[in-house]
PDB file of C-alpha atoms and ligand atoms in Angstrom:
ATOM      1  CA  MET A   1      90.882 -64.376 -38.736  1.00  0.00           C
ATOM      2  CA  ARG A   2      92.944 -60.517 -39.342  1.00  0.00           C
ATOM      3  CA  ALA A   3      89.945 -59.708 -41.011  1.00  0.00           C
ATOM      4  CA  VAL A   4      87.667 -60.568 -38.425  1.00  0.00           C
ATOM      5  CA  ALA A   5      90.284 -58.685 -35.473  1.00  0.00           C
ATOM      6  CA  VAL A   6      89.988 -55.810 -37.665  1.00  0.00           C
ATOM      7  CA  GLY A   7      86.560 -55.548 -37.719  1.00  0.00           C
ATOM      8  CA  LEU A   8      85.983 -55.702 -34.070  1.00  0.00           C
ATOM      9  CA  ALA A   9      88.631 -53.208 -33.509  1.00  0.00           C
ATOM     10  CA  LEU A  10      86.937 -50.799 -35.714  1.00  0.00           C
ATOM     11  CA  SER A  11      83.314 -51.689 -34.326  1.00  0.00           C
ATOM     12  CA  LEU A  12      84.862 -51.188 -31.092  1.00  0.00           C
ATOM     13  CA  LEU A  13      86.467 -47.715 -32.038  1.00  0.00           C
ATOM     14  CA  ALA A  14      83.266 -46.571 -33.517  1.00  0.00           C
ATOM     15  CA  GLY A  15      81.148 -47.609 -30.446  1.00  0.00           C
ATOM     16  CA  PHE A  16      83.809 -45.371 -28.740  1.00  0.00           C
ATOM     17  CA  ALA A  17      82.778 -42.636 -30.990  1.00  0.00           C
ATOM     18  CA  SER A  18      79.046 -42.336 -30.508  1.00  0.00           C
ATOM     19  CA  ALA A  19      79.861 -43.019 -27.048  1.00  0.00           C
ATOM     20  CA  GLN A  20      81.294 -39.368 -26.644  1.00  0.00           C
ATOM     21  CA  SER A  21      78.953 -37.547 -29.034  1.00  0.00           C
ATOM     22  CA  LEU A  22      75.286 -36.881 -28.922  1.00  0.00           C
ATOM     23  CA  GLN A  23      72.451 -37.320 -31.720  1.00  0.00           C
ATOM     24  CA  LEU A  24      71.223 -34.682 -32.480  1.00  0.00           C
ATOM     25  CA  THR A  25      67.430 -33.716 -34.159  1.00  0.00           C
ATOM     26  CA  ALA A  26      66.512 -30.529 -34.854  1.00  0.00           C
ATOM     27  CA  ALA A  27      63.321 -28.860 -35.323  1.00  0.00           C
ATOM     28  CA  ASP A  28      62.594 -29.805 -39.288  1.00  0.00           C
ATOM     29  CA  GLY A  29      63.554 -33.274 -38.408  1.00  0.00           C
ATOM     30  CA  SER A  30      66.783 -33.517 -39.456  1.00  0.00           C
ATOM     31  CA  GLN A  31      69.784 -35.220 -37.333  1.00  0.00           C
ATOM     32  CA  ARG A  32      73.535 -34.531 -36.965  1.00  0.00           C
ATOM     33  CA  THR A  33      75.932 -35.845 -34.513  1.00  0.00           C
ATOM     34  CA  LEU A  34      77.872 -32.787 -32.033  1.00  0.00           C
ATOM     35  CA  SER A  35      80.962 -34.913 -30.897  1.00  0.00           C
ATOM     36  CA  ALA A  36      81.763 -33.841 -26.762  1.00  0.00           C
ATOM     37  CA  ALA A  37      85.010 -31.625 -28.188  1.00  0.00           C
ATOM     38  CA  ALA A  38      82.564 -29.610 -30.020  1.00  0.00           C
ATOM     39  CA  LEU A  39      79.462 -29.411 -27.219  1.00  0.00           C
ATOM     40  CA  ALA A  40      82.979 -28.250 -24.849  1.00  0.00           C
ATOM     41  CA  GLN A  41      83.740 -25.294 -27.595  1.00  0.00           C
ATOM     42  CA  MET A  42      80.029 -24.038 -26.887  1.00  0.00           C
ATOM     43  CA  PRO A  43      79.429 -21.733 -23.952  1.00  0.00           C
ATOM     44  CA  HIS A  44      79.145 -23.215 -20.621  1.00  0.00           C
ATOM     45  CA  GLU A  45      76.947 -22.191 -17.517  1.00  0.00           C
ATOM     46  CA  ASP A  46      76.961 -23.917 -13.569  1.00  0.00           C
ATOM     47  CA  VAL A  47      74.094 -25.031 -12.313  1.00  0.00           C
ATOM     48  CA  THR A  48      73.555 -27.232  -8.932  1.00  0.00           C
ATOM     49  CA  LEU A  49      71.570 -30.407  -8.430  1.00  0.00           C
ATOM     50  CA  ASN A  50      70.412 -31.765  -5.546  1.00  0.00           C
ATOM     51  CA  ASP A  51      71.313 -35.224  -5.224  1.00  0.00           C
ATOM     52  CA  HIS A  52      69.132 -36.443  -2.682  1.00  0.00           C
ATOM     53  CA  GLY A  53      70.246 -33.692  -0.252  1.00  0.00           C
ATOM     54  CA  LYS A  54      73.803 -33.575  -1.429  1.00  0.00           C
ATOM     55  CA  ALA A  55      74.420 -30.584  -3.405  1.00  0.00           C
ATOM     56  CA  VAL A  56      76.172 -31.018  -6.524  1.00  0.00           C
ATOM     57  CA  THR A  57      77.317 -28.425  -9.280  1.00  0.00           C
ATOM     58  CA  PHE A  58      77.713 -29.308 -12.623  1.00  0.00           C
ATOM     59  CA  ARG A  59      79.313 -27.320 -15.649  1.00  0.00           C
ATOM     60  CA  GLY A  60      77.518 -27.753 -19.178  1.00  0.00           C
ATOM     61  CA  VAL A  61      76.109 -25.991 -22.290  1.00  0.00           C
ATOM     62  CA  PRO A  62      72.844 -24.190 -22.086  1.00  0.00           C
ATOM     63  CA  VAL A  63      69.520 -26.520 -23.057  1.00  0.00           C
ATOM     64  CA  ARG A  64      68.057 -23.337 -24.468  1.00  0.00           C
ATOM     65  CA  ALA A  65      71.834 -22.743 -26.317  1.00  0.00           C
ATOM     66  CA  LEU A  66      71.187 -26.296 -27.730  1.00  0.00           C
ATOM     67  CA  ALA A  67      67.705 -26.060 -28.985  1.00  0.00           C
ATOM     68  CA  THR A  68      68.268 -22.710 -30.956  1.00  0.00           C
ATOM     69  CA  SER A  69      71.069 -24.660 -33.076  1.00  0.00           C
ATOM     70  CA  LEU A  70      68.673 -26.654 -33.437  1.00  0.00           C
ATOM     71  CA  GLY A  71      66.041 -24.494 -35.004  1.00  0.00           C
ATOM     72  CA  ALA A  72      63.390 -24.132 -31.911  1.00  0.00           C
ATOM     73  CA  PRO A  73      61.759 -21.016 -32.137  1.00  0.00           C
ATOM     74  CA  GLU A  74      62.750 -17.993 -30.031  1.00  0.00           C
ATOM     75  CA  GLY A  75      61.550 -14.541 -29.172  1.00  0.00           C
ATOM     76  CA  GLU A  76      58.472 -13.352 -29.992  1.00  0.00           C
ATOM     77  CA  ALA A  77      58.190 -16.407 -31.958  1.00  0.00           C
ATOM     78  CA  LEU A  78      57.286 -18.884 -29.087  1.00  0.00           C
ATOM     79  CA  LYS A  79      54.094 -18.313 -28.572  1.00  0.00           C
ATOM     80  CA  GLY A  80      51.035 -19.856 -30.323  1.00  0.00           C
ATOM     81  CA  PRO A  81      51.581 -23.464 -31.116  1.00  0.00           C
ATOM     82  CA  ALA A  82      55.414 -23.430 -30.942  1.00  0.00           C
ATOM     83  CA  LEU A  83      54.480 -23.652 -26.892  1.00  0.00           C
ATOM     84  CA  ALA A  84      53.752 -27.040 -28.191  1.00  0.00           C
ATOM     85  CA  THR A  85      57.420 -27.290 -28.298  1.00  0.00           C
ATOM     86  CA  VAL A  86      59.320 -30.060 -26.392  1.00  0.00           C
ATOM     87  CA  ILE A  87      62.688 -31.017 -25.617  1.00  0.00           C
ATOM     88  CA  LEU A  88      63.067 -35.088 -25.810  1.00  0.00           C
ATOM     89  CA  VAL A  89      66.413 -36.111 -23.925  1.00  0.00           C
ATOM     90  CA  THR A  90      67.673 -39.406 -23.930  1.00  0.00           C
ATOM     91  CA  ALA A  91      70.323 -41.574 -22.577  1.00  0.00           C
ATOM     92  CA  SER A  92      72.414 -44.677 -23.341  1.00  0.00           C
ATOM     93  CA  ASP A  93      69.394 -47.059 -21.138  1.00  0.00           C
ATOM     94  CA  GLY A  94      66.256 -45.831 -22.859  1.00  0.00           C
ATOM     95  CA  TYR A  95      65.760 -43.329 -20.029  1.00  0.00           C
ATOM     96  CA  ARG A  96      63.683 -40.679 -21.244  1.00  0.00           C
ATOM     97  CA  VAL A  97      63.016 -36.541 -20.065  1.00  0.00           C
ATOM     98  CA  VAL A  98      61.419 -34.770 -21.836  1.00  0.00           C
ATOM     99  CA  LEU A  99      61.505 -30.643 -20.909  1.00  0.00           C
ATOM    100  CA  GLY A 100      58.893 -27.721 -22.500  1.00  0.00           C
ATOM    101  CA  LEU A 101      60.716 -25.081 -24.668  1.00  0.00           C
ATOM    102  CA  ALA A 102      58.908 -22.215 -22.593  1.00  0.00           C
ATOM    103  CA  GLU A 103      59.792 -23.426 -19.585  1.00  0.00           C
ATOM    104  CA  ILE A 104      63.318 -23.277 -20.385  1.00  0.00           C
ATOM    105  CA  ASP A 105      63.942 -19.955 -22.670  1.00  0.00           C
ATOM    106  CA  PRO A 106      64.961 -17.145 -20.160  1.00  0.00           C
ATOM    107  CA  GLY A 107      62.419 -14.461 -21.538  1.00  0.00           C
ATOM    108  CA  THR A 108      59.436 -17.306 -20.615  1.00  0.00           C
ATOM    109  CA  GLY A 109      59.493 -19.402 -17.989  1.00  0.00           C
ATOM    110  CA  ALA A 110      63.441 -18.914 -17.383  1.00  0.00           C
ATOM    111  CA  ARG A 111      64.147 -22.400 -15.690  1.00  0.00           C
ATOM    112  CA  ARG A 112      68.016 -22.717 -16.216  1.00  0.00           C
ATOM    113  CA  ALA A 113      68.854 -26.650 -17.657  1.00  0.00           C
ATOM    114  CA  ILE A 114      72.425 -27.682 -18.704  1.00  0.00           C
ATOM    115  CA  LEU A 115      73.699 -30.678 -20.839  1.00  0.00           C
ATOM    116  CA  ALA A 116      76.576 -31.090 -18.296  1.00  0.00           C
ATOM    117  CA  ASP A 117      79.957 -32.300 -19.297  1.00  0.00           C
ATOM    118  CA  SER A 118      81.926 -32.176 -16.307  1.00  0.00           C
ATOM    119  CA  VAL A 119      81.743 -31.805 -12.520  1.00  0.00           C
ATOM    120  CA  SER A 120      84.092 -29.849 -10.211  1.00  0.00           C
ATOM    121  CA  GLY A 121      86.664 -29.379 -13.322  1.00  0.00           C
ATOM    122  CA  ALA A 122      86.764 -33.293 -14.399  1.00  0.00           C
ATOM    123  CA  PRO A 123      85.002 -34.734 -17.174  1.00  0.00           C
ATOM    124  CA  LEU A 124      82.122 -36.987 -16.035  1.00  0.00           C
ATOM    125  CA  ASP A 125      82.541 -40.311 -15.020  1.00  0.00           C
ATOM    126  CA  ALA A 126      81.392 -43.367 -16.648  1.00  0.00           C
ATOM    127  CA  HIS A 127      78.194 -43.734 -14.427  1.00  0.00           C
ATOM    128  CA  GLN A 128      77.111 -40.349 -15.389  1.00  0.00           C
ATOM    129  CA  GLY A 129      78.405 -39.094 -18.316  1.00  0.00           C
ATOM    130  CA  PRO A 130      79.604 -38.567 -21.024  1.00  0.00           C
ATOM    131  CA  PHE A 131      76.718 -35.672 -20.426  1.00  0.00           C
ATOM    132  CA  ARG A 132      73.949 -35.137 -17.881  1.00  0.00           C
ATOM    133  CA  LEU A 133      70.997 -33.564 -18.516  1.00  0.00           C
ATOM    134  CA  VAL A 134      71.166 -31.004 -14.873  1.00  0.00           C
ATOM    135  CA  VAL A 135      67.600 -28.638 -13.965  1.00  0.00           C
ATOM    136  CA  ASP A 136      67.665 -26.139 -11.836  1.00  0.00           C
ATOM    137  CA  GLY A 137      65.760 -26.034  -8.658  1.00  0.00           C
ATOM    138  CA  ASP A 138      64.547 -29.345  -9.329  1.00  0.00           C
ATOM    139  CA  LYS A 139      63.613 -31.053  -5.658  1.00  0.00           C
ATOM    140  CA  ARG A 140      64.729 -34.258  -6.658  1.00  0.00           C
ATOM    141  CA  PRO A 141      67.224 -35.506  -9.592  1.00  0.00           C
ATOM    142  CA  ALA A 142      64.929 -37.809 -11.864  1.00  0.00           C
ATOM    143  CA  ARG A 143      65.286 -35.527 -14.254  1.00  0.00           C
ATOM    144  CA  SER A 144      68.800 -35.811 -14.023  1.00  0.00           C
ATOM    145  CA  ALA A 145      69.290 -38.500 -17.131  1.00  0.00           C
ATOM    146  CA  ARG A 146      72.449 -39.766 -16.645  1.00  0.00           C
ATOM    147  CA  ASN A 147      74.511 -41.298 -20.170  1.00  0.00           C
ATOM    148  CA  VAL A 148      72.282 -39.055 -22.566  1.00  0.00           C
ATOM    149  CA  VAL A 149      72.865 -39.580 -25.750  1.00  0.00           C
ATOM    150  CA  SER A 150      70.111 -37.574 -28.486  1.00  0.00           C
ATOM    151  CA  VAL A 151      68.673 -34.513 -27.561  1.00  0.00           C
ATOM    152  CA  ALA A 152      65.860 -34.218 -30.136  1.00  0.00           C
ATOM    153  CA  ILE A 153      63.325 -30.936 -30.589  1.00  0.00           C
ATOM    154  CA  LYS A 154      59.665 -32.262 -31.123  1.00  0.00           C
ATOM    155  CA  THR A 155      56.321 -30.346 -31.344  1.00  0.00           C
ATOM    156  CA  VAL A 156      53.448 -32.404 -29.628  1.00  0.00           C
ATOM    157  CA  ASN A 157      50.683 -33.275 -32.063  1.00  0.00           C
TER     158      ASN A 157
HETATM  159  N1  LIG B   1      69.892 -42.771 -17.731  1.00  0.00           N
HETATM  160  C1  LIG B   1      69.160 -42.453 -16.189  1.00  0.00           C
HETATM  161  N2  LIG B   1      69.441 -41.480 -16.160  1.00  0.00           N
HETATM  162  C2  LIG B   1      68.604 -41.131 -14.628  1.00  0.00           C
HETATM  163  C3  LIG B   1      68.216 -42.165 -14.068  1.00  0.00           C
HETATM  164  C4  LIG B   1      68.124 -43.328 -14.809  1.00  0.00           C
HETATM  165  O1  LIG B   1      67.501 -44.902 -14.145  1.00  0.00           O
HETATM  166  N3  LIG B   1      68.899 -43.536 -16.331  1.00  0.00           N
HETATM  167  N4  LIG B   1      67.136 -42.465 -12.912  1.00  0.00           N
HETATM  168  C5  LIG B   1      66.809 -41.348 -12.121  1.00  0.00           C
HETATM  169  C6  LIG B   1      66.951 -41.129 -10.792  1.00  0.00           C
HETATM  170  S1  LIG B   1      65.219 -41.339 -10.183  1.00  0.00           S
HETATM  171  C7  LIG B   1      67.639 -40.805 -10.031  1.00  0.00           C
HETATM  172  S2  LIG B   1      67.414 -40.716  -8.554  1.00  0.00           S
HETATM  173  C8  LIG B   1      69.268 -40.057 -10.560  1.00  0.00           C
HETATM  174  C9  LIG B   1      69.858 -41.317  -9.792  1.00  0.00           C
HETATM  175  O2  LIG B   1      71.182 -41.392  -9.994  1.00  0.00           O
HETATM  176  P1  LIG B   1      72.258 -42.391  -9.496  1.00  0.00           P
HETATM  177  O3  LIG B   1      71.997 -43.575  -9.180  1.00  0.00           O
HETATM  178  O4  LIG B   1      73.942 -41.552  -9.586  1.00  0.00           O
HETATM  179  O5  LIG B   1      72.411 -41.764  -7.668  1.00  0.00           O
HETATM  180  O6  LIG B   1      69.436 -40.321 -11.856  1.00  0.00           O
HETATM  181  C10 LIG B   1      68.287 -40.203 -12.724  1.00  0.00           C
HETATM  182  N5  LIG B   1      68.964 -40.107 -14.239  1.00  0.00           N
HETATM  183 MO1  LIG B   2      65.270 -41.825  -8.101  1.00  0.00          MO
END
């Protein structure tokens, strides 16, 4: 009975820990976990979401910086076959959004996109957090995946 209670407590803790971290997949297929605390230490930028006509400014880590840390090509290397590189963002409910790497590269498409971890100075609530994708300039919030759980670099075949 006691063992069951301890097991239950441990699995609840593990569930909480996984909800507060991101699963990352690098260009070479290797995987690692990034905690919310580690994400919070990375440089942040503000991006405003057009939420059905209402402007809401989020703060988060540029997706380009995450992609760079995962070995995605950058600078002069971002041409030829590298232009088939995409970033797959997946949420806890299975909602998926793909961004083309060149689209968000500052030297190419220069569209700013962040993985937001706060809004108005406060962490994101359970409805949308702990992480939400926010793409600058989108006319509607459809690409703004809430409850993001993983970010993966992929190459389209
Ligand atoms: N995880 C997840 N994110 C999502 C969606 C979803 O179904 N699941 N819907 C998208 C769409 S179509 C919109 S309009 C907004 C809606 O966010 P809201 O429910 O907070 O208004 O979230 C976007 N992000
Ligand atoms: Mo929507």
